[in-house]
């Protein structure tokens, strides 16, 4: 059985727990005094233990009665990798081979919503796009982590729709920060799956669907920069701490690459799915201003 731990809102407060086939077990009412959120559970290395404990408990909420939040509340860092699949690099048509180091950018927690909630299209632009990606969550702190040791620093896996306002990533010459950080344009979730070993991520399929149509599809074995490389490289310049989120790159097929481009619009449903992790599903709505 796959263990799945989530942050959620129910009965007027934010909680954390484990989702089972019968519903959500509220672990925060049992362990909240010791570990106020999943960030502290991650830091304690207790994700698997709590997930296994929940399997023997009666759920406290039906899944229909909860609202998923992004799994790690208030992470210190959300670091995203750009251009990490071969076909994605070729989309740029600039004649350049893939770089020897990953391109990185930062996103703010407020730019994401949880599973089941709408992505919000802002009035400044109609160019809301999707990018399905796998997320790794750091469980053990480290600086200048060697590639051979990198996977030992992963606590869990999740999924991301790294939604982007395309024309706003070209507002300046060298950065994409603006187009990547509009409030509520992306999503993370639905839950955290505790990380066990390299076989769990070595060659899994990642698929993005829009209104049931497959738009993106690739496998982690084809990533230009491996999970090991990403962790080692990022930890060279910044200390990774428990709860840090790394979004590892999207395959070819985003809406901007169609001719003509296909932007997300209200009523669309986007699903990001990966073997062994689950399905992250979100709708789209216009921002109310």
PDB file of N, CA, C and O in Angstrom, residues 153-196:
ATOM      1  N   UNK A 153      18.902  12.395   1.216  1.00  0.00           N
ATOM      2  CA  UNK A 153      18.357  13.653   1.737  1.00  0.00           C
ATOM      3  C   UNK A 153      16.910  13.876   1.320  1.00  0.00           C
ATOM      4  O   UNK A 153      16.318  14.899   1.674  1.00  0.00           O
ATOM      5  N   UNK A 154      16.324  12.933   0.565  1.00  0.00           N
ATOM      6  CA  UNK A 154      14.931  13.061   0.140  1.00  0.00           C
ATOM      7  C   UNK A 154      14.014  12.420   1.174  1.00  0.00           C
ATOM      8  O   UNK A 154      14.221  11.280   1.585  1.00  0.00           O
ATOM      9  N   UNK A 155      12.973  13.167   1.561  1.00  0.00           N
ATOM     10  CA  UNK A 155      11.966  12.631   2.475  1.00  0.00           C
ATOM     11  C   UNK A 155      10.766  12.080   1.739  1.00  0.00           C
ATOM     12  O   UNK A 155      10.176  11.079   2.153  1.00  0.00           O
ATOM     13  N   UNK A 156      10.370  12.761   0.663  1.00  0.00           N
ATOM     14  CA  UNK A 156       9.101  12.406   0.036  1.00  0.00           C
ATOM     15  C   UNK A 156       9.034  12.920  -1.391  1.00  0.00           C
ATOM     16  O   UNK A 156       9.836  13.759  -1.813  1.00  0.00           O
ATOM     17  N   UNK A 157       8.016  12.422  -2.107  1.00  0.00           N
ATOM     18  CA  UNK A 157       7.734  12.817  -3.474  1.00  0.00           C
ATOM     19  C   UNK A 157       6.331  13.404  -3.546  1.00  0.00           C
ATOM     20  O   UNK A 157       5.450  13.045  -2.758  1.00  0.00           O
ATOM     21  N   UNK A 158       6.137  14.303  -4.505  1.00  0.00           N
ATOM     22  CA  UNK A 158       4.813  14.831  -4.771  1.00  0.00           C
ATOM     23  C   UNK A 158       4.768  15.255  -6.236  1.00  0.00           C
ATOM     24  O   UNK A 158       5.665  14.924  -7.016  1.00  0.00           O
ATOM     25  N   UNK A 159       3.708  15.958  -6.610  1.00  0.00           N
ATOM     26  CA  UNK A 159       3.523  16.403  -7.988  1.00  0.00           C
ATOM     27  C   UNK A 159       3.282  17.903  -8.020  1.00  0.00           C
ATOM     28  O   UNK A 159       2.822  18.494  -7.035  1.00  0.00           O
ATOM     29  N   UNK A 160       3.578  18.496  -9.176  1.00  0.00           N
ATOM     30  CA  UNK A 160       3.392  19.937  -9.341  1.00  0.00           C
ATOM     31  C   UNK A 160       2.838  20.226 -10.731  1.00  0.00           C
ATOM     32  O   UNK A 160       3.262  19.618 -11.715  1.00  0.00           O
ATOM     33  N   UNK A 161       1.888  21.135 -10.784  1.00  0.00           N
ATOM     34  CA  UNK A 161       1.529  21.795 -12.041  1.00  0.00           C
ATOM     35  C   UNK A 161       2.143  23.184 -11.931  1.00  0.00           C
ATOM     36  O   UNK A 161       1.618  24.058 -11.237  1.00  0.00           O
ATOM     37  N   UNK A 162       3.270  23.364 -12.595  1.00  0.00           N
ATOM     38  CA  UNK A 162       4.063  24.581 -12.425  1.00  0.00           C
ATOM     39  C   UNK A 162       3.530  25.656 -13.379  1.00  0.00           C
ATOM     40  O   UNK A 162       4.182  26.086 -14.309  1.00  0.00           O
ATOM     41  N   UNK A 163       2.267  26.051 -13.105  1.00  0.00           N
ATOM     42  CA  UNK A 163       1.561  26.985 -13.958  1.00  0.00           C
ATOM     43  C   UNK A 163       2.319  28.295 -14.145  1.00  0.00           C
ATOM     44  O   UNK A 163       2.913  28.813 -13.215  1.00  0.00           O
ATOM     45  N   UNK A 164       2.274  28.813 -15.377  1.00  0.00           N
ATOM     46  CA  UNK A 164       3.119  29.936 -15.776  1.00  0.00           C
ATOM     47  C   UNK A 164       2.315  30.935 -16.596  1.00  0.00           C
ATOM     48  O   UNK A 164       1.529  30.539 -17.459  1.00  0.00           O
ATOM     49  N   UNK A 165       2.528  32.222 -16.351  1.00  0.00           N
ATOM     50  CA  UNK A 165       1.974  33.272 -17.205  1.00  0.00           C
ATOM     51  C   UNK A 165       3.044  33.593 -18.243  1.00  0.00           C
ATOM     52  O   UNK A 165       4.028  34.267 -17.962  1.00  0.00           O
ATOM     53  N   UNK A 166       2.868  33.067 -19.457  1.00  0.00           N
ATOM     54  CA  UNK A 166       3.960  33.006 -20.413  1.00  0.00           C
ATOM     55  C   UNK A 166       4.513  34.368 -20.825  1.00  0.00           C
ATOM     56  O   UNK A 166       5.729  34.548 -20.914  1.00  0.00           O
ATOM     57  N   UNK A 167       3.653  35.320 -21.127  1.00  0.00           N
ATOM     58  CA  UNK A 167       4.208  36.586 -21.605  1.00  0.00           C
ATOM     59  C   UNK A 167       4.942  37.344 -20.503  1.00  0.00           C
ATOM     60  O   UNK A 167       5.816  38.162 -20.778  1.00  0.00           O
ATOM     61  N   UNK A 168       4.646  37.018 -19.251  1.00  0.00           N
ATOM     62  CA  UNK A 168       5.325  37.685 -18.131  1.00  0.00           C
ATOM     63  C   UNK A 168       6.696  37.082 -17.831  1.00  0.00           C
ATOM     64  O   UNK A 168       7.453  37.643 -17.046  1.00  0.00           O
ATOM     65  N   UNK A 169       7.045  35.965 -18.440  1.00  0.00           N
ATOM     66  CA  UNK A 169       8.421  35.475 -18.274  1.00  0.00           C
ATOM     67  C   UNK A 169       9.358  36.169 -19.252  1.00  0.00           C
ATOM     68  O   UNK A 169      10.564  35.911 -19.241  1.00  0.00           O
ATOM     69  N   UNK A 170       8.820  37.062 -20.068  1.00  0.00           N
ATOM     70  CA  UNK A 170       9.638  37.811 -21.019  1.00  0.00           C
ATOM     71  C   UNK A 170       9.586  39.314 -20.745  1.00  0.00           C
ATOM     72  O   UNK A 170       9.882  40.121 -21.608  1.00  0.00           O
ATOM     73  N   UNK A 171       9.223  39.694 -19.526  1.00  0.00           N
ATOM     74  CA  UNK A 171       9.157  41.113 -19.176  1.00  0.00           C
ATOM     75  C   UNK A 171      10.530  41.720 -18.919  1.00  0.00           C
ATOM     76  O   UNK A 171      10.669  42.932 -18.829  1.00  0.00           O
ATOM     77  N   UNK A 172      11.522  40.873 -18.754  1.00  0.00           N
ATOM     78  CA  UNK A 172      12.881  41.356 -18.524  1.00  0.00           C
ATOM     79  C   UNK A 172      13.822  40.464 -19.323  1.00  0.00           C
ATOM     80  O   UNK A 172      13.419  39.431 -19.861  1.00  0.00           O
ATOM     81  N   UNK A 173      15.072  40.841 -19.398  1.00  0.00           N
ATOM     82  CA  UNK A 173      15.990  40.162 -20.305  1.00  0.00           C
ATOM     83  C   UNK A 173      16.405  38.775 -19.829  1.00  0.00           C
ATOM     84  O   UNK A 173      16.498  37.839 -20.619  1.00  0.00           O
ATOM     85  N   UNK A 174      16.649  38.623 -18.526  1.00  0.00           N
ATOM     86  CA  UNK A 174      17.293  37.395 -18.069  1.00  0.00           C
ATOM     87  C   UNK A 174      16.508  36.583 -17.046  1.00  0.00           C
ATOM     88  O   UNK A 174      16.980  35.561 -16.619  1.00  0.00           O
ATOM     89  N   UNK A 175      15.361  37.061 -16.563  1.00  0.00           N
ATOM     90  CA  UNK A 175      14.714  36.277 -15.509  1.00  0.00           C
ATOM     91  C   UNK A 175      13.269  35.948 -15.849  1.00  0.00           C
ATOM     92  O   UNK A 175      12.657  36.578 -16.712  1.00  0.00           O
ATOM     93  N   UNK A 176      12.741  34.925 -15.150  1.00  0.00           N
ATOM     94  CA  UNK A 176      11.369  34.473 -15.377  1.00  0.00           C
ATOM     95  C   UNK A 176      10.517  34.632 -14.123  1.00  0.00           C
ATOM     96  O   UNK A 176       9.383  34.163 -14.093  1.00  0.00           O
ATOM     97  N   UNK A 177      11.049  35.296 -13.117  1.00  0.00           N
ATOM     98  CA  UNK A 177      10.401  35.342 -11.803  1.00  0.00           C
ATOM     99  C   UNK A 177       8.962  35.838 -11.883  1.00  0.00           C
ATOM    100  O   UNK A 177       8.060  35.257 -11.257  1.00  0.00           O
ATOM    101  N   UNK A 178       8.717  36.887 -12.643  1.00  0.00           N
ATOM    102  CA  UNK A 178       7.381  37.473 -12.668  1.00  0.00           C
ATOM    103  C   UNK A 178       6.332  36.479 -13.164  1.00  0.00           C
ATOM    104  O   UNK A 178       5.279  36.285 -12.545  1.00  0.00           O
ATOM    105  N   UNK A 179       6.617  35.843 -14.287  1.00  0.00           N
ATOM    106  CA  UNK A 179       5.642  34.939 -14.880  1.00  0.00           C
ATOM    107  C   UNK A 179       5.452  33.646 -14.124  1.00  0.00           C
ATOM    108  O   UNK A 179       4.481  32.917 -14.357  1.00  0.00           O
ATOM    109  N   UNK A 180       6.359  33.370 -13.206  1.00  0.00           N
ATOM    110  CA  UNK A 180       6.290  32.142 -12.422  1.00  0.00           C
ATOM    111  C   UNK A 180       5.655  32.334 -11.047  1.00  0.00           C
ATOM    112  O   UNK A 180       5.527  31.357 -10.302  1.00  0.00           O
ATOM    113  N   UNK A 181       5.282  33.552 -10.701  1.00  0.00           N
ATOM    114  CA  UNK A 181       4.878  33.789  -9.314  1.00  0.00           C
ATOM    115  C   UNK A 181       3.571  34.540  -9.129  1.00  0.00           C
ATOM    116  O   UNK A 181       3.305  35.044  -8.041  1.00  0.00           O
ATOM    117  N   UNK A 182       2.728  34.599 -10.155  1.00  0.00           N
ATOM    118  CA  UNK A 182       1.394  35.123  -9.926  1.00  0.00           C
ATOM    119  C   UNK A 182       0.682  34.243  -8.890  1.00  0.00           C
ATOM    120  O   UNK A 182       0.794  33.016  -8.921  1.00  0.00           O
ATOM    121  N   UNK A 183      -0.034  34.870  -7.981  1.00  0.00           N
ATOM    122  CA  UNK A 183      -0.738  34.127  -6.934  1.00  0.00           C
ATOM    123  C   UNK A 183      -1.632  33.050  -7.535  1.00  0.00           C
ATOM    124  O   UNK A 183      -2.360  33.288  -8.510  1.00  0.00           O
ATOM    125  N   UNK A 184      -1.553  31.840  -6.970  1.00  0.00           N
ATOM    126  CA  UNK A 184      -2.490  30.747  -7.243  1.00  0.00           C
ATOM    127  C   UNK A 184      -2.516  30.311  -8.710  1.00  0.00           C
ATOM    128  O   UNK A 184      -3.547  29.871  -9.207  1.00  0.00           O
ATOM    129  N   UNK A 185      -1.384  30.419  -9.381  1.00  0.00           N
ATOM    130  CA  UNK A 185      -1.323  29.975 -10.775  1.00  0.00           C
ATOM    131  C   UNK A 185      -0.792  28.553 -10.935  1.00  0.00           C
ATOM    132  O   UNK A 185      -0.851  27.994 -12.032  1.00  0.00           O
ATOM    133  N   UNK A 186      -0.244  27.975  -9.890  1.00  0.00           N
ATOM    134  CA  UNK A 186       0.261  26.608  -9.933  1.00  0.00           C
ATOM    135  C   UNK A 186      -0.336  25.778  -8.808  1.00  0.00           C
ATOM    136  O   UNK A 186      -1.100  26.276  -7.975  1.00  0.00           O
ATOM    137  N   UNK A 187       0.034  24.509  -8.778  1.00  0.00           N
ATOM    138  CA  UNK A 187      -0.466  23.629  -7.717  1.00  0.00           C
ATOM    139  C   UNK A 187       0.600  22.611  -7.337  1.00  0.00           C
ATOM    140  O   UNK A 187       1.463  22.258  -8.151  1.00  0.00           O
ATOM    141  N   UNK A 188       0.526  22.141  -6.099  1.00  0.00           N
ATOM    142  CA  UNK A 188       1.381  21.057  -5.597  1.00  0.00           C
ATOM    143  C   UNK A 188       0.499  20.095  -4.822  1.00  0.00           C
ATOM    144  O   UNK A 188      -0.373  20.512  -4.063  1.00  0.00           O
ATOM    145  N   UNK A 189       0.753  18.798  -4.987  1.00  0.00           N
ATOM    146  CA  UNK A 189      -0.013  17.818  -4.224  1.00  0.00           C
ATOM    147  C   UNK A 189      -0.244  16.538  -5.029  1.00  0.00           C
ATOM    148  O   UNK A 189       0.492  16.257  -5.956  1.00  0.00           O
ATOM    149  N   UNK A 190      -1.282  15.776  -4.696  1.00  0.00           N
ATOM    150  CA  UNK A 190      -2.204  16.033  -3.604  1.00  0.00           C
ATOM    151  C   UNK A 190      -1.590  15.809  -2.222  1.00  0.00           C
ATOM    152  O   UNK A 190      -2.031  16.363  -1.236  1.00  0.00           O
ATOM    153  N   UNK A 191      -0.567  14.978  -2.163  1.00  0.00           N
ATOM    154  CA  UNK A 191      -0.023  14.481  -0.903  1.00  0.00           C
ATOM    155  C   UNK A 191       1.468  14.265  -1.044  1.00  0.00           C
ATOM    156  O   UNK A 191       2.063  14.489  -2.100  1.00  0.00           O
ATOM    157  N   UNK A 192       2.071  13.798   0.029  1.00  0.00           N
ATOM    158  CA  UNK A 192       3.463  13.356   0.038  1.00  0.00           C
ATOM    159  C   UNK A 192       3.489  11.831   0.084  1.00  0.00           C
ATOM    160  O   UNK A 192       2.777  11.218   0.879  1.00  0.00           O
ATOM    161  N   UNK A 193       4.303  11.240  -0.765  1.00  0.00           N
ATOM    162  CA  UNK A 193       4.571   9.801  -0.716  1.00  0.00           C
ATOM    163  C   UNK A 193       5.979   9.631  -0.165  1.00  0.00           C
ATOM    164  O   UNK A 193       6.945  10.113  -0.773  1.00  0.00           O
ATOM    165  N   UNK A 194       6.144   9.001   1.000  1.00  0.00           N
ATOM    166  CA  UNK A 194       7.492   8.848   1.562  1.00  0.00           C
ATOM    167  C   UNK A 194       8.443   8.188   0.574  1.00  0.00           C
ATOM    168  O   UNK A 194       8.074   7.246  -0.137  1.00  0.00           O
ATOM    169  N   UNK A 195       9.665   8.692   0.539  1.00  0.00           N
ATOM    170  CA  UNK A 195      10.683   8.171  -0.374  1.00  0.00           C
ATOM    171  C   UNK A 195      11.372   6.970   0.257  1.00  0.00           C
ATOM    172  O   UNK A 195      11.770   7.007   1.428  1.00  0.00           O
ATOM    173  N   UNK A 196      11.544   5.911  -0.540  1.00  0.00           N
ATOM    174  CA  UNK A 196      12.168   4.688  -0.031  1.00  0.00           C
ATOM    175  C   UNK A 196      13.539   4.437  -0.659  1.00  0.00           C
ATOM    176  O   UNK A 196      14.537   4.304   0.043  1.00  0.00           O
TER     177      UNK A 196
END
